[in-house]
Amino acid sequence: MPRFMLTEELWSKLREILLQFSLYNKVGLCKTVEGILFRMRTGIPWRDLPEHFGEWNSIYKAFNHWSKKGIWKKLFNVLKTDSDLEWVFIDGSYVKAHQHSAGAAGGYDENIGKSRAGNTSKVHLAINAYGLPHVFTITGGHINDCTEAPALIKKVEGAQILIADKGYDSQTIRAEAEALEMSVIIPRRKNSIKGNKGLDWHLYKLRHLVENAFARLKQYRAVATRYDKLTRNYESIVSLACAFLWLPM
């Protein structure tokens, strides 16, 4: 079965959730979703979608309309309902912004910024104890991890242990996590006078789970490279990718 095709089992589960959001169970609904998934996997322009899925413009309009309604975020939130927050790992990853993602109308900040890699966005991700995405934020590539971390941490309220690399060694971050009753496993920088006595290195070594999650998400080319002009639409693509990691669970 081609990778962009949904199995009957996955489509049955997905359709049941989508219908909860007042989407009409039209004959072509599955094809439309598969077309959106195909574009997410391949990163091709919408107008280059194979005719197999139907009119490209209809598929794009459906995606954009559902994005405005927050459907893809809702889908992700429904699927992650039973997320295990005993351990939460956080990290950030740059995403190259394609030249076609520039020039959104309206002059709003669409979270594309200058970094060493040129025009980039950044995905800040928190994963649960099973290595599955729990929440993410998107900023311009010029925003560093420490700056965005407090906002990300607030979205994982209820977590027991927060784990991150030494790039997150900040008293502000530690205080934010501890205020939410989280234990913190973050190595201190080399110049720290406090050192790392008592740090649970065995648990810290599991931090590769967040790297693995980014690797899985970036198998989708429309996640690995940002083609969408609007932050809202790129957030929808990342939400959909996160949802598809949860869907077989």
mmCIF file of C-alpha atoms in Angstrom:
data_model
loop_
_atom_site.group_PDB
_atom_site.id
_atom_site.type_symbol
_atom_site.label_atom_id
_atom_site.label_comp_id
_atom_site.label_asym_id
_atom_site.label_seq_id
_atom_site.Cartn_x
_atom_site.Cartn_y
_atom_site.Cartn_z
ATOM 1 C CA MET A 1 0.000 0.000 0.000
ATOM 2 C CA PRO A 2 1.442 3.433 -0.909
ATOM 3 C CA ARG A 3 2.602 5.450 2.095
ATOM 4 C CA PHE A 4 0.023 8.172 1.503
ATOM 5 C CA MET A 5 -2.874 5.701 1.659
ATOM 6 C CA LEU A 6 -4.730 5.225 4.931
ATOM 7 C CA THR A 7 -5.470 1.696 6.082
ATOM 8 C CA GLU A 8 -9.099 0.921 6.853
ATOM 9 C CA GLU A 9 -8.239 0.679 10.552
ATOM 10 C CA LEU A 10 -6.515 4.080 10.679
ATOM 11 C CA TRP A 11 -9.147 5.793 8.528
ATOM 12 C CA SER A 12 -11.975 4.393 10.664
ATOM 13 C CA LYS A 13 -10.345 5.812 13.800
ATOM 14 C CA LEU A 14 -9.506 9.129 12.124
ATOM 15 C CA ARG A 15 -12.957 9.563 10.561
ATOM 16 C CA GLU A 16 -14.665 9.011 13.898
ATOM 17 C CA ILE A 17 -12.654 11.860 15.436
ATOM 18 C CA LEU A 18 -13.064 14.211 12.466
ATOM 19 C CA LEU A 19 -16.837 13.757 12.494
ATOM 20 C CA GLN A 20 -16.833 14.950 16.114
ATOM 21 C CA PHE A 21 -15.631 18.306 14.750
ATOM 22 C CA SER A 22 -18.748 18.694 12.578
ATOM 23 C CA LEU A 23 -17.014 17.719 9.323
ATOM 24 C CA TYR A 24 -19.380 16.259 6.758
ATOM 25 C CA ASN A 25 -18.825 12.596 5.950
ATOM 26 C CA LYS A 26 -18.701 13.251 2.215
ATOM 27 C CA VAL A 27 -17.781 10.564 -0.300
ATOM 28 C CA GLY A 28 -14.436 12.230 -1.028
ATOM 29 C CA LEU A 29 -13.457 12.978 2.581
ATOM 30 C CA CYS A 30 -10.923 10.141 2.766
ATOM 31 C CA LYS A 31 -9.344 11.154 -0.558
ATOM 32 C CA THR A 32 -9.106 14.755 0.618
ATOM 33 C CA VAL A 33 -7.338 13.742 3.836
ATOM 34 C CA GLU A 34 -5.023 11.442 1.887
ATOM 35 C CA GLY A 35 -4.207 14.330 -0.464
ATOM 36 C CA ILE A 36 -3.289 16.522 2.500
ATOM 37 C CA LEU A 37 -1.177 13.688 3.911
ATOM 38 C CA PHE A 38 0.538 13.202 0.532
ATOM 39 C CA ARG A 39 1.453 16.884 0.394
ATOM 40 C CA MET A 40 2.732 16.717 3.992
ATOM 41 C CA ARG A 41 4.904 13.711 3.179
ATOM 42 C CA THR A 42 6.329 15.010 -0.084
ATOM 43 C CA GLY A 43 6.308 18.796 0.334
ATOM 44 C CA ILE A 44 5.161 19.341 -3.256
ATOM 45 C CA PRO A 45 3.221 22.487 -4.223
ATOM 46 C CA TRP A 46 -0.515 22.070 -3.754
ATOM 47 C CA ARG A 47 -1.164 22.555 -7.458
ATOM 48 C CA ASP A 48 1.072 19.561 -8.226
ATOM 49 C CA LEU A 49 -1.058 17.093 -6.263
ATOM 50 C CA PRO A 50 -1.844 14.004 -8.384
ATOM 51 C CA GLU A 51 -5.328 13.979 -9.883
ATOM 52 C CA HIS A 52 -5.958 10.739 -8.004
ATOM 53 C CA PHE A 53 -6.901 12.849 -4.962
ATOM 54 C CA GLY A 54 -9.258 15.197 -6.804
ATOM 55 C CA GLU A 55 -8.980 18.914 -7.607
ATOM 56 C CA TRP A 56 -5.890 20.329 -5.944
ATOM 57 C CA ASN A 57 -7.623 23.631 -5.251
ATOM 58 C CA SER A 58 -10.476 21.890 -3.433
ATOM 59 C CA ILE A 59 -8.003 19.964 -1.272
ATOM 60 C CA TYR A 60 -6.045 23.119 -0.427
ATOM 61 C CA LYS A 61 -9.252 25.012 0.402
ATOM 62 C CA ALA A 62 -10.334 22.181 2.699
ATOM 63 C CA PHE A 63 -6.956 22.161 4.459
ATOM 64 C CA ASN A 64 -6.928 25.949 4.829
ATOM 65 C CA HIS A 65 -10.537 26.064 6.072
ATOM 66 C CA TRP A 66 -9.924 23.312 8.617
ATOM 67 C CA SER A 67 -6.730 25.071 9.650
ATOM 68 C CA LYS A 68 -8.710 28.263 10.374
ATOM 69 C CA LYS A 69 -11.098 26.225 12.509
ATOM 70 C CA GLY A 70 -8.199 24.612 14.385
ATOM 71 C CA ILE A 71 -9.243 21.111 13.307
ATOM 72 C CA TRP A 72 -5.707 19.705 13.099
ATOM 73 C CA LYS A 73 -4.797 21.032 16.557
ATOM 74 C CA LYS A 74 -8.015 19.537 17.941
ATOM 75 C CA LEU A 75 -7.176 16.202 16.320
ATOM 76 C CA PHE A 76 -3.746 16.181 17.963
ATOM 77 C CA ASN A 77 -5.261 17.138 21.341
ATOM 78 C CA VAL A 78 -7.852 14.346 21.176
ATOM 79 C CA LEU A 79 -5.262 11.693 20.331
ATOM 80 C CA LYS A 80 -2.856 12.733 23.113
ATOM 81 C CA THR A 81 -5.538 12.644 25.832
ATOM 82 C CA ASP A 82 -3.822 9.838 27.763
ATOM 83 C CA SER A 83 -0.311 11.289 27.459
ATOM 84 C CA ASP A 84 2.074 9.983 30.160
ATOM 85 C CA LEU A 85 3.662 13.052 31.761
ATOM 86 C CA GLU A 86 5.813 11.311 34.362
ATOM 87 C CA TRP A 87 8.829 12.500 32.358
ATOM 88 C CA VAL A 88 8.805 15.363 29.867
ATOM 89 C CA PHE A 89 11.715 16.097 27.533
ATOM 90 C CA ILE A 90 12.039 19.444 25.737
ATOM 91 C CA ASP A 91 14.207 20.662 22.880
ATOM 92 C CA GLY A 92 14.115 22.923 19.825
ATOM 93 C CA SER A 93 14.919 22.316 16.161
ATOM 94 C CA TYR A 94 15.482 24.694 13.254
ATOM 95 C CA VAL A 95 13.313 24.413 10.146
ATOM 96 C CA LYS A 96 14.531 25.962 6.912
ATOM 97 C CA ALA A 97 11.965 28.342 5.438
ATOM 98 C CA HIS A 98 11.545 27.788 1.706
ATOM 99 C CA GLN A 99 11.569 30.927 -0.442
ATOM 100 C CA HIS A 100 7.888 30.321 -1.246
ATOM 101 C CA SER A 101 7.023 30.720 2.451
ATOM 102 C CA ALA A 102 7.980 34.401 2.404
ATOM 103 C CA GLY A 103 5.718 37.319 1.555
ATOM 104 C CA ALA A 104 2.523 36.535 3.465
ATOM 105 C CA ALA A 105 -0.092 39.239 2.942
ATOM 106 C CA GLY A 106 -0.961 41.585 5.788
ATOM 107 C CA GLY A 107 2.531 42.286 7.070
ATOM 108 C CA TYR A 108 2.087 40.123 10.187
ATOM 109 C CA ASP A 109 4.961 38.346 11.894
ATOM 110 C CA GLU A 110 4.674 34.775 10.625
ATOM 111 C CA ASN A 111 7.514 33.440 12.791
ATOM 112 C CA ILE A 112 10.216 33.379 10.136
ATOM 113 C CA GLY A 113 13.465 34.889 11.338
ATOM 114 C CA LYS A 114 17.129 35.163 10.426
ATOM 115 C CA SER A 115 19.559 32.655 11.908
ATOM 116 C CA ARG A 116 22.873 31.140 10.831
ATOM 117 C CA ALA A 117 20.975 28.960 8.356
ATOM 118 C CA GLY A 118 19.230 31.943 6.758
ATOM 119 C CA ASN A 119 15.458 32.309 6.927
ATOM 120 C CA THR A 120 14.214 29.776 9.452
ATOM 121 C CA SER A 121 11.475 28.932 11.878
ATOM 122 C CA LYS A 122 11.991 26.914 15.032
ATOM 123 C CA VAL A 123 9.850 24.147 16.484
ATOM 124 C CA HIS A 124 10.045 23.909 20.280
ATOM 125 C CA LEU A 125 8.817 20.460 21.289
ATOM 126 C CA ALA A 126 7.890 18.702 24.515
ATOM 127 C CA ILE A 127 7.515 14.919 24.429
ATOM 128 C CA ASN A 128 6.126 12.545 27.017
ATOM 129 C CA ALA A 129 7.664 9.513 28.709
ATOM 130 C CA TYR A 130 6.938 7.320 25.668
ATOM 131 C CA GLY A 131 8.709 9.663 23.260
ATOM 132 C CA LEU A 132 5.460 10.931 21.710
ATOM 133 C CA PRO A 133 4.783 14.649 21.088
ATOM 134 C CA HIS A 134 2.790 16.340 23.807
ATOM 135 C CA VAL A 135 2.916 20.023 22.873
ATOM 136 C CA PHE A 136 4.913 22.366 20.659
ATOM 137 C CA THR A 137 5.345 26.045 19.883
ATOM 138 C CA ILE A 138 6.699 27.734 16.769
ATOM 139 C CA THR A 139 8.901 30.814 16.715
ATOM 140 C CA GLY A 140 11.251 32.532 14.323
ATOM 141 C CA GLY A 141 14.648 30.873 14.012
ATOM 142 C CA HIS A 142 16.292 33.787 15.836
ATOM 143 C CA ILE A 143 14.516 32.928 19.098
ATOM 144 C CA ASN A 144 16.747 30.784 21.305
ATOM 145 C CA ASP A 145 15.561 27.803 23.333
ATOM 146 C CA CYS A 146 15.900 29.495 26.717
ATOM 147 C CA THR A 147 13.698 32.404 25.662
ATOM 148 C CA GLU A 148 10.797 30.191 24.554
ATOM 149 C CA ALA A 149 11.180 27.506 27.235
ATOM 150 C CA PRO A 150 9.006 29.166 29.950
ATOM 151 C CA ALA A 151 6.042 29.384 27.550
ATOM 152 C CA LEU A 152 6.557 25.742 26.545
ATOM 153 C CA ILE A 153 6.835 24.578 30.154
ATOM 154 C CA LYS A 154 3.532 26.225 31.061
ATOM 155 C CA LYS A 155 1.872 24.019 28.438
ATOM 156 C CA VAL A 156 3.049 20.823 30.184
ATOM 157 C CA GLU A 157 1.520 21.612 33.552
ATOM 158 C CA GLY A 158 1.070 18.336 35.383
ATOM 159 C CA ALA A 159 4.436 16.893 34.379
ATOM 160 C CA GLN A 160 6.497 15.353 37.177
ATOM 161 C CA ILE A 161 10.061 15.598 35.847
ATOM 162 C CA LEU A 162 11.406 18.039 33.246
ATOM 163 C CA ILE A 163 14.520 16.947 31.341
ATOM 164 C CA ALA A 164 16.550 19.118 28.968
ATOM 165 C CA ASP A 165 20.137 19.686 27.846
ATOM 166 C CA LYS A 166 22.493 22.299 29.288
ATOM 167 C CA GLY A 167 21.285 24.858 26.747
ATOM 168 C CA TYR A 168 18.297 25.246 29.075
ATOM 169 C CA ASP A 169 20.447 25.920 32.141
ATOM 170 C CA SER A 170 18.683 29.039 33.346
ATOM 171 C CA GLN A 171 17.401 30.016 36.766
ATOM 172 C CA THR A 172 14.246 31.383 35.135
ATOM 173 C CA ILE A 173 13.519 27.996 33.553
ATOM 174 C CA ARG A 174 14.244 26.114 36.767
ATOM 175 C CA ALA A 175 12.005 28.467 38.742
ATOM 176 C CA GLU A 176 9.178 28.149 36.193
ATOM 177 C CA ALA A 177 9.320 24.350 36.345
ATOM 178 C CA GLU A 178 9.583 24.206 40.128
ATOM 179 C CA ALA A 179 6.628 26.599 40.461
ATOM 180 C CA LEU A 180 4.619 23.966 38.566
ATOM 181 C CA GLU A 181 5.922 21.297 40.987
ATOM 182 C CA MET A 182 8.251 19.650 38.474
ATOM 183 C CA SER A 183 11.630 18.182 39.365
ATOM 184 C CA VAL A 184 14.330 19.441 37.006
ATOM 185 C CA ILE A 185 17.082 17.413 35.348
ATOM 186 C CA ILE A 186 19.185 19.948 33.447
ATOM 187 C CA PRO A 187 23.000 19.774 33.561
ATOM 188 C CA ARG A 188 24.674 22.996 34.583
ATOM 189 C CA ARG A 189 27.190 24.696 32.313
ATOM 190 C CA LYS A 190 30.907 24.145 32.832
ATOM 191 C CA ASN A 191 31.376 27.561 34.432
ATOM 192 C CA SER A 192 28.674 26.910 37.049
ATOM 193 C CA ILE A 193 29.903 26.926 40.643
ATOM 194 C CA LYS A 194 27.015 24.666 41.731
ATOM 195 C CA GLY A 195 28.036 21.692 39.582
ATOM 196 C CA ASN A 196 25.970 18.591 38.805
ATOM 197 C CA LYS A 197 26.118 16.708 42.072
ATOM 198 C CA GLY A 198 23.041 14.515 42.473
ATOM 199 C CA LEU A 199 21.945 14.802 38.824
ATOM 200 C CA ASP A 200 20.191 11.648 37.593
ATOM 201 C CA TRP A 201 22.420 10.907 34.599
ATOM 202 C CA HIS A 202 20.629 7.632 33.829
ATOM 203 C CA LEU A 203 17.354 9.460 33.272
ATOM 204 C CA TYR A 204 19.123 12.284 31.447
ATOM 205 C CA LYS A 205 20.492 9.789 28.907
ATOM 206 C CA LEU A 206 16.924 9.105 27.789
ATOM 207 C CA ARG A 207 16.905 12.623 26.335
ATOM 208 C CA HIS A 208 17.594 11.028 22.957
ATOM 209 C CA LEU A 209 13.830 10.368 22.848
ATOM 210 C CA VAL A 210 13.169 13.998 21.925
ATOM 211 C CA GLU A 211 15.799 13.798 19.179
ATOM 212 C CA ASN A 212 14.065 10.663 17.899
ATOM 213 C CA ALA A 213 10.715 12.468 17.889
ATOM 214 C CA PHE A 214 12.126 15.272 15.751
ATOM 215 C CA ALA A 215 13.620 12.692 13.380
ATOM 216 C CA ARG A 216 10.210 11.030 12.975
ATOM 217 C CA LEU A 217 8.389 14.328 12.462
ATOM 218 C CA LYS A 218 10.917 15.485 9.878
ATOM 219 C CA GLN A 219 10.289 12.406 7.757
ATOM 220 C CA TYR A 220 7.403 14.571 6.582
ATOM 221 C CA ARG A 221 9.054 16.955 4.134
ATOM 222 C CA ALA A 222 6.506 19.728 4.749
ATOM 223 C CA VAL A 223 7.573 19.645 8.409
ATOM 224 C CA ALA A 224 11.323 19.446 7.735
ATOM 225 C CA THR A 225 11.079 22.462 5.395
ATOM 226 C CA ARG A 226 8.529 25.197 5.919
ATOM 227 C CA TYR A 227 6.598 25.844 2.704
ATOM 228 C CA ASP A 228 3.584 27.548 4.317
ATOM 229 C CA LYS A 229 3.414 31.332 4.388
ATOM 230 C CA LEU A 230 1.097 31.461 7.410
ATOM 231 C CA THR A 231 2.204 30.346 10.862
ATOM 232 C CA ARG A 232 -1.323 29.005 11.348
ATOM 233 C CA ASN A 233 -0.975 26.627 8.401
ATOM 234 C CA TYR A 234 2.510 25.476 9.354
ATOM 235 C CA GLU A 235 1.276 24.825 12.905
ATOM 236 C CA SER A 236 -1.512 22.756 11.352
ATOM 237 C CA ILE A 237 1.022 20.700 9.390
ATOM 238 C CA VAL A 238 3.104 20.046 12.526
ATOM 239 C CA SER A 239 -0.082 19.215 14.476
ATOM 240 C CA LEU A 240 -1.123 16.758 11.771
ATOM 241 C CA ALA A 241 2.327 15.128 11.799
ATOM 242 C CA CYS A 242 2.177 14.822 15.599
ATOM 243 C CA ALA A 243 -1.325 13.365 15.325
ATOM 244 C CA PHE A 244 -0.137 10.701 12.887
ATOM 245 C CA LEU A 245 2.522 9.602 15.350
ATOM 246 C CA TRP A 246 -0.274 9.105 17.896
ATOM 247 C CA LEU A 247 -2.854 7.600 15.544
ATOM 248 C CA PRO A 248 -1.647 3.959 15.665
ATOM 249 C CA MET A 249 -1.471 4.048 19.483
#
